[in-house]
XYZ file of C-alpha atoms in Angstrom:
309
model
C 42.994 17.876 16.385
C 40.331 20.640 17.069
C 38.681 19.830 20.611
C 35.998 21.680 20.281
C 35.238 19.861 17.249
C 36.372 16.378 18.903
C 33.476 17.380 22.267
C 30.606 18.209 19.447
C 31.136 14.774 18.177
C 30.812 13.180 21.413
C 27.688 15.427 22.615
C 26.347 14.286 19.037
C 26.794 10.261 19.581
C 25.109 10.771 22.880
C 22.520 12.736 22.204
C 21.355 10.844 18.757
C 20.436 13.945 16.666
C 22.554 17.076 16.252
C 19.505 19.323 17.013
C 19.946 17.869 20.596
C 23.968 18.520 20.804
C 23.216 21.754 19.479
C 21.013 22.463 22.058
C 23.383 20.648 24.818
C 26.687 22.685 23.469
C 24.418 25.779 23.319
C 25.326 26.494 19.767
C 23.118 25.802 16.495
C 22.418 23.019 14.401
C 24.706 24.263 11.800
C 27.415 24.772 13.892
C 27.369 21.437 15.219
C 27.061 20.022 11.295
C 29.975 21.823 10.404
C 32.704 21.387 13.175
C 31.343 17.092 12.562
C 32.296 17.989 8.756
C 35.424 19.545 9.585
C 36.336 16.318 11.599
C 35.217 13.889 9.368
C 37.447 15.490 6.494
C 40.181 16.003 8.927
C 40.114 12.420 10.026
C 39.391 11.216 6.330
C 36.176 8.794 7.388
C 32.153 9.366 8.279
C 32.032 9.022 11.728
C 27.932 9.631 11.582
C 25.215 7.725 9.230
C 21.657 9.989 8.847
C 18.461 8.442 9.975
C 14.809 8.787 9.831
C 15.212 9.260 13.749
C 18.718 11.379 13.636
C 22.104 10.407 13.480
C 23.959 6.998 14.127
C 27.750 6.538 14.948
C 29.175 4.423 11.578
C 32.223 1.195 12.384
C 34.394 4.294 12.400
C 32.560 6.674 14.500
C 31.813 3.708 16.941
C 35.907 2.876 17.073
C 36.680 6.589 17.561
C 33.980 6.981 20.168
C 36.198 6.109 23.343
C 39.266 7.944 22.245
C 37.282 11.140 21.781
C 35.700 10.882 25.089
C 39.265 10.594 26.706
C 40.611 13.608 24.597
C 37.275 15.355 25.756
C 37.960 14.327 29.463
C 41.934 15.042 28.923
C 40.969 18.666 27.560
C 38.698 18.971 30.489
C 41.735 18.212 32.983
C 44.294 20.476 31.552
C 42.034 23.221 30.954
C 40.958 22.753 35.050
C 44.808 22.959 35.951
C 45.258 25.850 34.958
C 41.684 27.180 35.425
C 42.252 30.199 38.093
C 40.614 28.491 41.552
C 41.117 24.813 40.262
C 45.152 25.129 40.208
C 46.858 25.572 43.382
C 47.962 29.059 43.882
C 52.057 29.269 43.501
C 53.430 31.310 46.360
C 57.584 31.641 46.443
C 59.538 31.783 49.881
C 63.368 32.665 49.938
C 63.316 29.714 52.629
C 60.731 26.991 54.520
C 62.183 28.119 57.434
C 61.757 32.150 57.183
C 58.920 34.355 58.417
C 56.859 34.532 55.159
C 56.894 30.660 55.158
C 55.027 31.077 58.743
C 52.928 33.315 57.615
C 51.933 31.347 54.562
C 51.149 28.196 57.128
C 48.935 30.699 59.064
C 47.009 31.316 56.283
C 46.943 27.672 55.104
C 45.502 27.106 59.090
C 42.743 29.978 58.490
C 41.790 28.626 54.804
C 42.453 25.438 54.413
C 39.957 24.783 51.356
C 42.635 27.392 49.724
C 45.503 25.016 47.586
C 49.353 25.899 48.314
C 52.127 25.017 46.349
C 54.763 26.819 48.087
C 58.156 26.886 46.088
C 61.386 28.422 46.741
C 63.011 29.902 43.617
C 66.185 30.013 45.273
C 68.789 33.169 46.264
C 66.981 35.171 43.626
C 66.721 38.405 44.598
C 63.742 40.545 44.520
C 63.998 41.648 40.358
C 64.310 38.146 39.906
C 61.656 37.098 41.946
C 59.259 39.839 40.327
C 60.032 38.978 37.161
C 59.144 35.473 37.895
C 55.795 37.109 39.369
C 55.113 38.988 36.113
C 55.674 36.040 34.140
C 53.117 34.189 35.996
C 55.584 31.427 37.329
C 54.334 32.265 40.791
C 51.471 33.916 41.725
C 52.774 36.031 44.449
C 56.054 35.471 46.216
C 57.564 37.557 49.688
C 60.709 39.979 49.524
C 62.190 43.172 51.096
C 61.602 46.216 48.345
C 64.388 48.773 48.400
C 63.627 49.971 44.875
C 60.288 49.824 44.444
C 60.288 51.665 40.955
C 62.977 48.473 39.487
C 59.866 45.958 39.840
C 57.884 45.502 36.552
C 54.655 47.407 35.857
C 52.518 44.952 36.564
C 53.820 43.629 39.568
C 52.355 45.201 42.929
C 53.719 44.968 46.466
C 52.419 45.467 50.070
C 54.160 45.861 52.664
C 52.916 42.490 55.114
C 55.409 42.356 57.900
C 58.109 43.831 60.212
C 60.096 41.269 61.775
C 62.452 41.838 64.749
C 65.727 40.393 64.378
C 67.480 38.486 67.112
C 70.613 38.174 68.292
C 72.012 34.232 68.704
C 75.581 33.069 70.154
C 76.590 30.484 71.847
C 76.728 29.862 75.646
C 79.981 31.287 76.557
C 79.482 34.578 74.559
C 79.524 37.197 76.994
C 76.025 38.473 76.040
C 74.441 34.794 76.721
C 72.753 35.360 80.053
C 71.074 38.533 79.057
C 67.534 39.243 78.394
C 67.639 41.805 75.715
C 70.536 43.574 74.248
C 70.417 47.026 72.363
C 71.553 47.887 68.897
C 74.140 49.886 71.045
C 75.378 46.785 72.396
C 76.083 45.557 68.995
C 78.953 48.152 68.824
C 81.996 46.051 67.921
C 80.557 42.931 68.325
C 81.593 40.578 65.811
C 78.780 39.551 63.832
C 78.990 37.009 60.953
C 76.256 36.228 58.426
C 77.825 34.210 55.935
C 76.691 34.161 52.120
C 75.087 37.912 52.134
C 75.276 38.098 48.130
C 75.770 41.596 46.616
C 72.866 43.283 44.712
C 70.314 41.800 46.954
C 67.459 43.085 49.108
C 69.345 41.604 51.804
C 72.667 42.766 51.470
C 71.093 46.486 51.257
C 69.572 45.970 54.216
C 72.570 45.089 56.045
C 74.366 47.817 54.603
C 72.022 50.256 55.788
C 71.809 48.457 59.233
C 75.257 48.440 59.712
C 75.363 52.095 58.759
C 73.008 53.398 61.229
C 74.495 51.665 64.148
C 77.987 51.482 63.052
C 78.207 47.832 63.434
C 80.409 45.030 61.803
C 79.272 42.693 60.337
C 81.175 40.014 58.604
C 80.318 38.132 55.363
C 83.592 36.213 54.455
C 84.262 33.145 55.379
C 83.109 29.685 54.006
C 79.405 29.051 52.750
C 78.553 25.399 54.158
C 74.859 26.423 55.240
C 72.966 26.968 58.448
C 74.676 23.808 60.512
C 78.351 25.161 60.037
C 76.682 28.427 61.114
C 75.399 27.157 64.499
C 78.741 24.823 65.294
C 80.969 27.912 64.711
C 78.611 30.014 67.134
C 78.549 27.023 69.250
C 82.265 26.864 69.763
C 83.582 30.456 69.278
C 82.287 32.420 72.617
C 82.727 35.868 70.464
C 81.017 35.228 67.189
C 77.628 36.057 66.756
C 75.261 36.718 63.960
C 71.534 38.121 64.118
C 68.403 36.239 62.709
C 65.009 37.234 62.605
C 62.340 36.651 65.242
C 60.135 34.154 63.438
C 62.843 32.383 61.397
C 62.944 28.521 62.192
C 66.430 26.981 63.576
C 66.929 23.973 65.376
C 70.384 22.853 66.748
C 71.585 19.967 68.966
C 70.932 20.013 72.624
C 74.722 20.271 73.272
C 74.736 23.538 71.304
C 72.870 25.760 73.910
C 72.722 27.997 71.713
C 70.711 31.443 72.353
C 68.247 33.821 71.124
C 68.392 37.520 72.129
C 66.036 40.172 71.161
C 67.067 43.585 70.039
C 65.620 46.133 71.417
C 65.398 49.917 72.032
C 65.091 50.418 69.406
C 64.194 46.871 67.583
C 65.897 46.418 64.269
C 62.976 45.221 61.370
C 63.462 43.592 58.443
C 60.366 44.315 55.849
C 58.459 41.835 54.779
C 56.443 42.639 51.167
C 54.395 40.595 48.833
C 54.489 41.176 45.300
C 51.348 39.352 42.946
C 50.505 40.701 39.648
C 48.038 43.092 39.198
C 46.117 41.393 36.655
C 46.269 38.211 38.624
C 42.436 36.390 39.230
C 43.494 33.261 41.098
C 40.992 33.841 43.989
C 42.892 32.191 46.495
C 45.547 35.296 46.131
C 42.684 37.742 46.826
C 42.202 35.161 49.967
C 45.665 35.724 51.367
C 45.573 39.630 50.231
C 42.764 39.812 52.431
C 44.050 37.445 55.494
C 47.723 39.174 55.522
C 45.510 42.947 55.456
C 43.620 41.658 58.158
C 46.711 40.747 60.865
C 46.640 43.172 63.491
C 49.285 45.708 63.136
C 52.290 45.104 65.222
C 53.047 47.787 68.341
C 57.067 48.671 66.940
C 57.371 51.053 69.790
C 60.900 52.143 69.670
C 61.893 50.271 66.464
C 64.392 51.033 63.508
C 63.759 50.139 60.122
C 65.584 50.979 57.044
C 64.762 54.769 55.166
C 63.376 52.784 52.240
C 60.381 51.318 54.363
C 58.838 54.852 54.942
């Protein structure tokens, strides 16, 4: 059923004389005469009666009356839910616990008239993830870009963050009391970060971190999420793995577990967002504008991989 034709027919009983609807819809009389006729044969009744003073709904128009103002108001719904600035603005995170999962609850914090829906589209990597961009499934969504020429056309990215990465062990690992270790400490060290899947941002990363500084880092091993992680670390006094500054992990008090920066240099993981060009959700321009106006961090002496310059 046309709704166009179904809202001309309600401005019409309201208004009492299709001049007036015509006038209201800001079309002409014709127009309004004809979408009525197109309804009326569509629906096979008269849903109007002519007057000396206008127009007057007929039994039928009168019983269809109520059902067209709920398709008119149901229209009006699903048009606004999609309507860019009435639907929330879809923003994907690899995780609820990572960095660009802070930084979207620092921009909720600075705008909070701006809707979220913050999703996670899984361990998709970053073509997945852009393709989900360029398909509009998300608006935007947060990666590390080592090919920047694989994304789609349409799909832009920005590089938003550098994050340090930490080092974290457990309380009788020999590097537990210290303030600050250096990538040179790393040497040998055995560091596990289960479930790095091949072909992804991440696992490049690695790759190239573990190049630079000749360290070893181990992926085998069972996949039974972040709690196994942090009991194994926990128990094993020469395990390790590293995790990044701002990512979110909480263990039991029995744990001790501990959190060592990296430094001199600092190793950062890069931090991009990806949005479609042709996007005009407003409340993406909104966290364009609040991610470009973070102050830049001071690296100092900091490493980052080749394909971040």
């Amino acid at each position: 059923m046309d709704v166009v034709a179904v809202r001309t027919f309600v401005a019409a009983a309201e208004a009492g004389q299709f001049q007036h609807a015509a006038g209201d819809l800001g079309v002409t009389q014709q127009a309004v005469s004809k979408r009525v006729g197109a309804l009326e044969a569509e629906l096979a009744v008269r849903l109007f009666a002519r007057t000396p003073r206008g127009v007057e709904l007929t039994v039928d128009g009168q019983a269809f009356l109520p059902h067209a103002r709920a398709l008119v108001r149901a229209a009006e719904r699903a048009e606004a839910s999609v309507r860019p600035g009435r639907r929330a603005l879809r923003v994907d995170v690899i995780s609820r616990q990572v960095a660009a999962a802070a930084l979207l609850r620092e921009f909720h914090a600075a705008q909070p008239a701006v809707e979220l829906d913050v999703v996670t589209l899984g361990g998709s990597d970053v073509r997945a993830a852009a393709r989900a961009v360029a398909a509009g499934t998300v608006d935007a969504t947060f990666r590390a870009v080592p090919h920047p020429d694989e994304l789609p056309e349409e799909v832009t990215t920005t590089r938003v963050l550098d994050e340090p990465h930490e080092l974290l062990c457990g309380p009788g690992h020999r590097f537990a009391t210290r303030r600050s270790v250096t990538p040179d400490d790393l040497v040998g060290l055995r560091l596990w970060i289960p479930g790095i899947a091949g072909g992804t941002e991440w696992a490049t990363y690695y790759a190239d971190l573990a190049a630079a500084f000749d360290l070893t880092i181990e992926t085998i091993g069972p996949r039974f999420g972040t709690d196994h992680l942090l009991d194994v670390l926990a128990e094993d006094p020469d395990l390790a793995t590293l995790v990044g500054a701002r990512t979110r992990i909480l263990w039991p008090d029995d744990h001790d577990l501990r959190r060592i920066p990296v430094r001199g240099p600092a190793l950062l993981y890069p931090h991009c967002l990806l949005w479609r060009s042709d996007d005009p959700h407003p409340g993406l321009a909104a966290l364009r504008d609040h991610l470009d106006r973070r102050p830049a961090p001071d690296d100092g002496d900091a490493w980052s991989p080749a394909w971040t310059r």
